[in-house]
Amino acid sequence: GPKVLQIPSHQIIDMGQMVTLNCDPVSNHLYFYWYKQILGQQMEFLVNFYNGKVMEKSKLFKDQFSVERPDGSYFTLKIQPTALEDSAVYFCASSWDWGGAEQYFGPGTRLTVL
Amino acid sequence: GDSVTQTEGQVTVSESKSLIINCTYSTTSIAYPNLFWYVRYPGEGLQLLLKVITAGQKGSSRGFEATYNKETTSFHLQKASVQESDSAVYYCALVPPPNYNVLYFGSGTKLTVEP
């Protein structure tokens, strides 16, 4: 079936540094999502994105977070600066439509902030 | 707010035996959410197993089934006879109205099927 890729699979950085997580969504999808899962906890919604704009975001989507998809390339999540509590697995998803369409997930990027 | 509860963190079942993984949900909306079961096989990304959008209906896929019960606010996953290849982590989830865009996940149940 359709695949979402995430690069890298694991990233280790020092607190205060900037990090960019990359997502290669399914090719004809137009809607994009990030979810965050802290070890031992539930996966939680961060943000969704369409046509160059953030559509919805949760309280977890702090001011230090930003998303973009320049020129139809990777859909990225940038954290600047990082904090210890940002350590988690970040999952990207994409869908072809809004409002209940199936979201296809990537395998996740494990971010470790030291 | 909206939430999903899975009470079992881990379940171990012998091959060919039956399985039930419990899921209950809570929503503040008057309208009904859409309900899902997702599965993550070892080394793979999360994938949709089945989806039900109408209360009272049953969804099924790969021998698994789940019924949307609005009276008990439950969406338990069942299979009559499990196989080793079913070993994975199963997540119950919902998308609430009105936008149906944001997935709320349970904490997941790790299923181990023993030969």
PDB file of C-alpha atoms in Angstrom:
ATOM      1  CA  GLY A   1       0.000   0.000   0.000  1.00  0.00           C
ATOM      2  CA  PRO A   2       0.920   3.684   0.027  1.00  0.00           C
ATOM      3  CA  LYS A   3       3.986   4.494   2.078  1.00  0.00           C
ATOM      4  CA  VAL A   4       4.982   7.486   4.154  1.00  0.00           C
ATOM      5  CA  LEU A   5       8.706   7.787   4.795  1.00  0.00           C
ATOM      6  CA  GLN A   6      10.395   9.603   7.657  1.00  0.00           C
ATOM      7  CA  ILE A   7      13.986  10.734   7.814  1.00  0.00           C
ATOM      8  CA  PRO A   8      15.939  10.201  10.014  1.00  0.00           C
ATOM      9  CA  SER A   9      14.709   7.244  12.019  1.00  0.00           C
ATOM     10  CA  HIS A  10      16.594   8.418  15.082  1.00  0.00           C
ATOM     11  CA  GLN A  11      18.055  11.823  15.973  1.00  0.00           C
ATOM     12  CA  ILE A  12      20.080  12.712  19.043  1.00  0.00           C
ATOM     13  CA  ILE A  13      20.733  16.364  19.798  1.00  0.00           C
ATOM     14  CA  ASP A  14      21.696  18.628  22.660  1.00  0.00           C
ATOM     15  CA  MET A  15      19.076  20.744  24.383  1.00  0.00           C
ATOM     16  CA  GLY A  16      18.771  24.176  22.815  1.00  0.00           C
ATOM     17  CA  GLN A  17      19.767  23.038  19.337  1.00  0.00           C
ATOM     18  CA  MET A  18      17.483  23.147  16.335  1.00  0.00           C
ATOM     19  CA  VAL A  19      16.175  19.953  14.753  1.00  0.00           C
ATOM     20  CA  THR A  20      14.229  19.303  11.571  1.00  0.00           C
ATOM     21  CA  LEU A  21      12.248  16.126  11.114  1.00  0.00           C
ATOM     22  CA  ASN A  22      11.453  15.171   7.547  1.00  0.00           C
ATOM     23  CA  CYS A  23       8.427  13.419   6.155  1.00  0.00           C
ATOM     24  CA  ASP A  24       7.932  12.167   2.614  1.00  0.00           C
ATOM     25  CA  PRO A  25       4.146  11.781   2.311  1.00  0.00           C
ATOM     26  CA  VAL A  26       2.156   9.652  -0.110  1.00  0.00           C
ATOM     27  CA  SER A  27       2.572  11.262  -3.520  1.00  0.00           C
ATOM     28  CA  ASN A  28      -0.995  12.432  -4.246  1.00  0.00           C
ATOM     29  CA  HIS A  29      -1.887  13.410  -0.688  1.00  0.00           C
ATOM     30  CA  LEU A  30      -2.619  17.007   0.177  1.00  0.00           C
ATOM     31  CA  TYR A  31      -3.207  16.944   3.935  1.00  0.00           C
ATOM     32  CA  PHE A  32      -0.410  16.383   6.418  1.00  0.00           C
ATOM     33  CA  TYR A  33      -0.199  15.694  10.131  1.00  0.00           C
ATOM     34  CA  TRP A  34       2.294  15.326  12.971  1.00  0.00           C
ATOM     35  CA  TYR A  35       1.671  13.270  16.080  1.00  0.00           C
ATOM     36  CA  LYS A  36       3.918  12.892  19.141  1.00  0.00           C
ATOM     37  CA  GLN A  37       4.328   9.860  21.374  1.00  0.00           C
ATOM     38  CA  ILE A  38       6.335  10.088  24.579  1.00  0.00           C
ATOM     39  CA  LEU A  39       7.634   6.711  25.766  1.00  0.00           C
ATOM     40  CA  GLY A  40       4.893   4.829  27.580  1.00  0.00           C
ATOM     41  CA  GLN A  41       2.203   7.355  26.706  1.00  0.00           C
ATOM     42  CA  GLN A  42      -0.474   7.727  24.060  1.00  0.00           C
ATOM     43  CA  MET A  43       0.164   9.125  20.618  1.00  0.00           C
ATOM     44  CA  GLU A  44      -1.088  12.711  20.575  1.00  0.00           C
ATOM     45  CA  PHE A  45      -1.982  15.102  17.789  1.00  0.00           C
ATOM     46  CA  LEU A  46       0.304  18.073  17.215  1.00  0.00           C
ATOM     47  CA  VAL A  47      -0.759  19.782  14.014  1.00  0.00           C
ATOM     48  CA  ASN A  48      -2.333  19.379  10.605  1.00  0.00           C
ATOM     49  CA  PHE A  49      -1.458  21.277   7.452  1.00  0.00           C
ATOM     50  CA  TYR A  50      -2.959  21.967   4.043  1.00  0.00           C
ATOM     51  CA  ASN A  51      -2.141  24.260   1.157  1.00  0.00           C
ATOM     52  CA  GLY A  52       0.738  25.885   2.975  1.00  0.00           C
ATOM     53  CA  LYS A  53      -1.193  26.584   6.155  1.00  0.00           C
ATOM     54  CA  VAL A  54      -1.641  25.160   9.614  1.00  0.00           C
ATOM     55  CA  MET A  55      -5.292  24.160   9.870  1.00  0.00           C
ATOM     56  CA  GLU A  56      -5.455  22.936  13.455  1.00  0.00           C
ATOM     57  CA  LYS A  57      -2.939  22.592  16.269  1.00  0.00           C
ATOM     58  CA  SER A  58      -2.996  21.267  19.798  1.00  0.00           C
ATOM     59  CA  LYS A  59      -1.606  22.767  22.968  1.00  0.00           C
ATOM     60  CA  LEU A  60       1.428  20.510  22.489  1.00  0.00           C
ATOM     61  CA  PHE A  61       2.374  22.505  19.394  1.00  0.00           C
ATOM     62  CA  LYS A  62       4.500  25.063  21.207  1.00  0.00           C
ATOM     63  CA  ASP A  63       5.784  28.334  19.774  1.00  0.00           C
ATOM     64  CA  GLN A  64       9.142  26.643  19.219  1.00  0.00           C
ATOM     65  CA  PHE A  65       7.519  24.291  16.690  1.00  0.00           C
ATOM     66  CA  SER A  66       6.929  25.075  13.042  1.00  0.00           C
ATOM     67  CA  VAL A  67       5.861  23.121   9.986  1.00  0.00           C
ATOM     68  CA  GLU A  68       6.209  23.673   6.278  1.00  0.00           C
ATOM     69  CA  ARG A  69       6.262  21.918   2.932  1.00  0.00           C
ATOM     70  CA  PRO A  70       8.320  24.060   0.586  1.00  0.00           C
ATOM     71  CA  ASP A  71       7.654  23.440  -3.124  1.00  0.00           C
ATOM     72  CA  GLY A  72       5.963  20.090  -2.608  1.00  0.00           C
ATOM     73  CA  SER A  73       9.045  18.467  -1.140  1.00  0.00           C
ATOM     74  CA  TYR A  74       9.336  17.050   2.361  1.00  0.00           C
ATOM     75  CA  PHE A  75       6.781  18.016   4.977  1.00  0.00           C
ATOM     76  CA  THR A  76       8.943  19.144   7.890  1.00  0.00           C
ATOM     77  CA  LEU A  77       8.607  19.686  11.603  1.00  0.00           C
ATOM     78  CA  LYS A  78      11.179  22.065  13.014  1.00  0.00           C
ATOM     79  CA  ILE A  79      11.833  22.561  16.703  1.00  0.00           C
ATOM     80  CA  GLN A  80      13.929  25.575  17.664  1.00  0.00           C
ATOM     81  CA  PRO A  81      15.156  25.536  20.347  1.00  0.00           C
ATOM     82  CA  THR A  82      14.670  22.001  21.611  1.00  0.00           C
ATOM     83  CA  ALA A  83      13.889  21.149  25.230  1.00  0.00           C
ATOM     84  CA  LEU A  84      14.262  17.928  27.213  1.00  0.00           C
ATOM     85  CA  GLU A  85      10.505  17.347  27.108  1.00  0.00           C
ATOM     86  CA  ASP A  86      10.627  17.219  23.310  1.00  0.00           C
ATOM     87  CA  SER A  87      12.183  13.757  23.528  1.00  0.00           C
ATOM     88  CA  ALA A  88       9.598  11.470  21.903  1.00  0.00           C
ATOM     89  CA  VAL A  89       8.762   9.596  18.740  1.00  0.00           C
ATOM     90  CA  TYR A  90       7.245  11.868  16.117  1.00  0.00           C
ATOM     91  CA  PHE A  91       4.911  10.350  13.558  1.00  0.00           C
ATOM     92  CA  CYS A  92       4.025  11.965  10.281  1.00  0.00           C
ATOM     93  CA  ALA A  93       0.797  11.139   8.453  1.00  0.00           C
ATOM     94  CA  SER A  94      -0.864  12.182   5.224  1.00  0.00           C
ATOM     95  CA  SER A  95      -4.318  11.843   3.688  1.00  0.00           C
ATOM     96  CA  TRP A  96      -5.818  12.557   0.276  1.00  0.00           C
ATOM     97  CA  ASP A  97      -8.822  14.362   1.709  1.00  0.00           C
ATOM     98  CA  TRP A  98     -10.160  16.080   4.785  1.00  0.00           C
ATOM     99  CA  GLY A  99     -12.824  15.110   7.266  1.00  0.00           C
ATOM    100  CA  GLY A 100     -12.425  11.437   8.046  1.00  0.00           C
ATOM    101  CA  ALA A 101     -10.214  10.286   5.177  1.00  0.00           C
ATOM    102  CA  GLU A 102      -7.738   7.575   6.125  1.00  0.00           C
ATOM    103  CA  GLN A 103      -4.462   8.896   7.455  1.00  0.00           C
ATOM    104  CA  TYR A 104      -1.368   6.981   6.349  1.00  0.00           C
ATOM    105  CA  PHE A 105       1.448   6.949   8.881  1.00  0.00           C
ATOM    106  CA  GLY A 106       5.207   6.851   8.657  1.00  0.00           C
ATOM    107  CA  PRO A 107       7.355   4.647  10.915  1.00  0.00           C
ATOM    108  CA  GLY A 108       8.314   7.563  13.157  1.00  0.00           C
ATOM    109  CA  THR A 109      11.431   9.500  14.088  1.00  0.00           C
ATOM    110  CA  ARG A 110      12.771   8.938  17.572  1.00  0.00           C
ATOM    111  CA  LEU A 111      14.087  12.246  18.895  1.00  0.00           C
ATOM    112  CA  THR A 112      16.360  12.220  21.920  1.00  0.00           C
ATOM    113  CA  VAL A 113      17.215  15.579  23.478  1.00  0.00           C
ATOM    114  CA  LEU A 114      20.146  15.461  25.887  1.00  0.00           C
TER     115      LEU A 114
ATOM    116  CA  GLY B   1     -12.689  16.245  25.960  1.00  0.00           C
ATOM    117  CA  ASP B   2     -12.354  13.297  23.635  1.00  0.00           C
ATOM    118  CA  SER B   3     -10.427  10.214  24.738  1.00  0.00           C
ATOM    119  CA  VAL B   4      -9.927   6.506  24.180  1.00  0.00           C
ATOM    120  CA  THR B   5      -9.131   3.919  26.846  1.00  0.00           C
ATOM    121  CA  GLN B   6      -7.476   0.549  26.322  1.00  0.00           C
ATOM    122  CA  THR B   7      -7.205  -1.288  29.622  1.00  0.00           C
ATOM    123  CA  GLU B   8      -4.769  -4.011  28.582  1.00  0.00           C
ATOM    124  CA  GLY B   9      -1.220  -2.994  27.849  1.00  0.00           C
ATOM    125  CA  GLN B  10      -0.185  -6.513  26.873  1.00  0.00           C
ATOM    126  CA  VAL B  11      -2.090  -9.631  25.895  1.00  0.00           C
ATOM    127  CA  THR B  12      -0.660 -13.085  25.220  1.00  0.00           C
ATOM    128  CA  VAL B  13      -2.763 -15.663  23.392  1.00  0.00           C
ATOM    129  CA  SER B  14      -1.969 -19.113  22.049  1.00  0.00           C
ATOM    130  CA  GLU B  15      -2.250 -19.649  18.318  1.00  0.00           C
ATOM    131  CA  SER B  16      -5.750 -20.617  17.110  1.00  0.00           C
ATOM    132  CA  LYS B  17      -7.378 -19.248  20.282  1.00  0.00           C
ATOM    133  CA  SER B  18      -9.838 -16.384  20.352  1.00  0.00           C
ATOM    134  CA  LEU B  19      -8.945 -12.787  21.134  1.00  0.00           C
ATOM    135  CA  ILE B  20     -10.684  -9.739  22.512  1.00  0.00           C
ATOM    136  CA  ILE B  21      -8.981  -6.394  23.063  1.00  0.00           C
ATOM    137  CA  ASN B  22     -11.064  -3.870  24.949  1.00  0.00           C
ATOM    138  CA  CYS B  23     -11.626  -0.271  23.910  1.00  0.00           C
ATOM    139  CA  THR B  24     -13.943   2.356  25.321  1.00  0.00           C
ATOM    140  CA  TYR B  25     -14.262   5.929  24.238  1.00  0.00           C
ATOM    141  CA  SER B  26     -15.468   9.238  25.575  1.00  0.00           C
ATOM    142  CA  THR B  27     -16.603  12.274  23.653  1.00  0.00           C
ATOM    143  CA  THR B  28     -18.140  15.590  24.586  1.00  0.00           C
ATOM    144  CA  SER B  29     -19.844  15.931  21.220  1.00  0.00           C
ATOM    145  CA  ILE B  30     -23.539  15.273  20.706  1.00  0.00           C
ATOM    146  CA  ALA B  31     -22.736  13.732  17.345  1.00  0.00           C
ATOM    147  CA  TYR B  32     -20.963  10.396  17.086  1.00  0.00           C
ATOM    148  CA  PRO B  33     -17.247  10.074  16.353  1.00  0.00           C
ATOM    149  CA  ASN B  34     -15.711   7.781  13.767  1.00  0.00           C
ATOM    150  CA  LEU B  35     -13.937   4.807  15.351  1.00  0.00           C
ATOM    151  CA  PHE B  36     -10.810   2.990  14.183  1.00  0.00           C
ATOM    152  CA  TRP B  37      -8.447   0.188  14.953  1.00  0.00           C
ATOM    153  CA  TYR B  38      -4.867   0.719  13.816  1.00  0.00           C
ATOM    154  CA  VAL B  39      -2.069  -1.850  13.965  1.00  0.00           C
ATOM    155  CA  ARG B  40       1.708  -1.575  14.069  1.00  0.00           C
ATOM    156  CA  TYR B  41       3.606  -4.675  13.064  1.00  0.00           C
ATOM    157  CA  PRO B  42       7.240  -4.942  14.213  1.00  0.00           C
ATOM    158  CA  GLY B  43       9.441  -2.587  12.231  1.00  0.00           C
ATOM    159  CA  GLU B  44       6.562  -1.051  10.294  1.00  0.00           C
ATOM    160  CA  GLY B  45       4.459   2.099  10.397  1.00  0.00           C
ATOM    161  CA  LEU B  46       0.978   2.353  11.825  1.00  0.00           C
ATOM    162  CA  GLN B  47      -1.662   1.085   9.418  1.00  0.00           C
ATOM    163  CA  LEU B  48      -5.426   1.125   9.433  1.00  0.00           C
ATOM    164  CA  LEU B  49      -6.997  -2.209  10.312  1.00  0.00           C
ATOM    165  CA  LEU B  50     -10.671  -1.262  10.268  1.00  0.00           C
ATOM    166  CA  LYS B  51     -12.977   1.707  10.543  1.00  0.00           C
ATOM    167  CA  VAL B  52     -16.635   2.199  11.493  1.00  0.00           C
ATOM    168  CA  ILE B  53     -18.396   5.537  11.150  1.00  0.00           C
ATOM    169  CA  THR B  54     -21.962   4.565  12.046  1.00  0.00           C
ATOM    170  CA  ALA B  55     -23.092   3.589  15.522  1.00  0.00           C
ATOM    171  CA  GLY B  56     -24.392   0.027  15.597  1.00  0.00           C
ATOM    172  CA  GLN B  57     -22.357  -1.097  12.605  1.00  0.00           C
ATOM    173  CA  LYS B  58     -19.578  -3.672  12.528  1.00  0.00           C
ATOM    174  CA  GLY B  59     -16.283  -3.382  10.728  1.00  0.00           C
ATOM    175  CA  SER B  60     -14.096  -6.304   9.735  1.00  0.00           C
ATOM    176  CA  SER B  61     -10.717  -6.917   8.155  1.00  0.00           C
ATOM    177  CA  ARG B  62      -8.197  -9.791   8.064  1.00  0.00           C
ATOM    178  CA  GLY B  63     -10.451 -11.868  10.323  1.00  0.00           C
ATOM    179  CA  PHE B  64     -10.733  -9.111  12.943  1.00  0.00           C
ATOM    180  CA  GLU B  65     -14.016  -7.417  13.730  1.00  0.00           C
ATOM    181  CA  ALA B  66     -15.279  -4.623  15.952  1.00  0.00           C
ATOM    182  CA  THR B  67     -18.785  -3.333  16.628  1.00  0.00           C
ATOM    183  CA  TYR B  68     -19.554   0.321  17.338  1.00  0.00           C
ATOM    184  CA  ASN B  69     -21.646   0.228  20.511  1.00  0.00           C
ATOM    185  CA  LYS B  70     -22.913   3.683  21.432  1.00  0.00           C
ATOM    186  CA  GLU B  71     -24.781   2.443  24.513  1.00  0.00           C
ATOM    187  CA  THR B  72     -21.649   1.124  26.200  1.00  0.00           C
ATOM    188  CA  THR B  73     -19.343   3.527  24.280  1.00  0.00           C
ATOM    189  CA  SER B  74     -17.194   0.562  23.329  1.00  0.00           C
ATOM    190  CA  PHE B  75     -15.410  -0.685  20.230  1.00  0.00           C
ATOM    191  CA  HIS B  76     -13.790  -3.967  21.250  1.00  0.00           C
ATOM    192  CA  LEU B  77     -11.595  -5.804  18.757  1.00  0.00           C
ATOM    193  CA  GLN B  78     -12.198  -9.522  18.357  1.00  0.00           C
ATOM    194  CA  LYS B  79     -10.813 -12.413  16.381  1.00  0.00           C
ATOM    195  CA  ALA B  80     -12.002 -16.001  16.534  1.00  0.00           C
ATOM    196  CA  SER B  81      -8.655 -17.645  15.833  1.00  0.00           C
ATOM    197  CA  VAL B  82      -5.364 -15.756  16.028  1.00  0.00           C
ATOM    198  CA  GLN B  83      -2.152 -16.544  14.172  1.00  0.00           C
ATOM    199  CA  GLU B  84       1.463 -15.828  15.031  1.00  0.00           C
ATOM    200  CA  SER B  85       1.501 -13.201  12.294  1.00  0.00           C
ATOM    201  CA  ASP B  86      -1.105 -11.205  14.246  1.00  0.00           C
ATOM    202  CA  SER B  87       1.526 -10.334  16.860  1.00  0.00           C
ATOM    203  CA  ALA B  88       1.628  -6.532  16.846  1.00  0.00           C
ATOM    204  CA  VAL B  89       0.534  -3.462  18.768  1.00  0.00           C
ATOM    205  CA  TYR B  90      -3.121  -2.533  18.304  1.00  0.00           C
ATOM    206  CA  TYR B  91      -4.412   0.997  18.801  1.00  0.00           C
ATOM    207  CA  CYS B  92      -8.021   2.037  19.168  1.00  0.00           C
ATOM    208  CA  ALA B  93      -8.736   5.578  17.982  1.00  0.00           C
ATOM    209  CA  LEU B  94     -11.480   8.066  17.234  1.00  0.00           C
ATOM    210  CA  VAL B  95     -11.939  11.219  15.206  1.00  0.00           C
ATOM    211  CA  PRO B  96     -14.532  13.533  16.696  1.00  0.00           C
ATOM    212  CA  PRO B  97     -17.018  15.751  14.947  1.00  0.00           C
ATOM    213  CA  PRO B  98     -17.412  18.302  13.551  1.00  0.00           C
ATOM    214  CA  ASN B  99     -14.164  18.256  11.559  1.00  0.00           C
ATOM    215  CA  TYR B 100     -13.227  14.566  11.814  1.00  0.00           C
ATOM    216  CA  ASN B 101      -9.576  15.456  11.234  1.00  0.00           C
ATOM    217  CA  VAL B 102      -7.739  14.779  14.499  1.00  0.00           C
ATOM    218  CA  LEU B 103      -7.105  11.227  15.661  1.00  0.00           C
ATOM    219  CA  TYR B 104      -7.284  10.503  19.394  1.00  0.00           C
ATOM    220  CA  PHE B 105      -5.491   7.278  20.242  1.00  0.00           C
ATOM    221  CA  GLY B 106      -5.656   4.787  23.051  1.00  0.00           C
ATOM    222  CA  SER B 107      -2.423   3.712  24.698  1.00  0.00           C
ATOM    223  CA  GLY B 108      -2.135   0.555  22.619  1.00  0.00           C
ATOM    224  CA  THR B 109      -2.281  -3.161  23.382  1.00  0.00           C
ATOM    225  CA  LYS B 110       0.674  -5.344  22.526  1.00  0.00           C
ATOM    226  CA  LEU B 111      -0.527  -8.729  21.303  1.00  0.00           C
ATOM    227  CA  THR B 112       1.814 -11.684  21.440  1.00  0.00           C
ATOM    228  CA  VAL B 113       0.611 -14.892  19.824  1.00  0.00           C
ATOM    229  CA  GLU B 114       2.444 -17.959  21.036  1.00  0.00           C
ATOM    230  CA  PRO B 115       2.865 -21.015  18.785  1.00  0.00           C
TER     231      PRO B 115
END
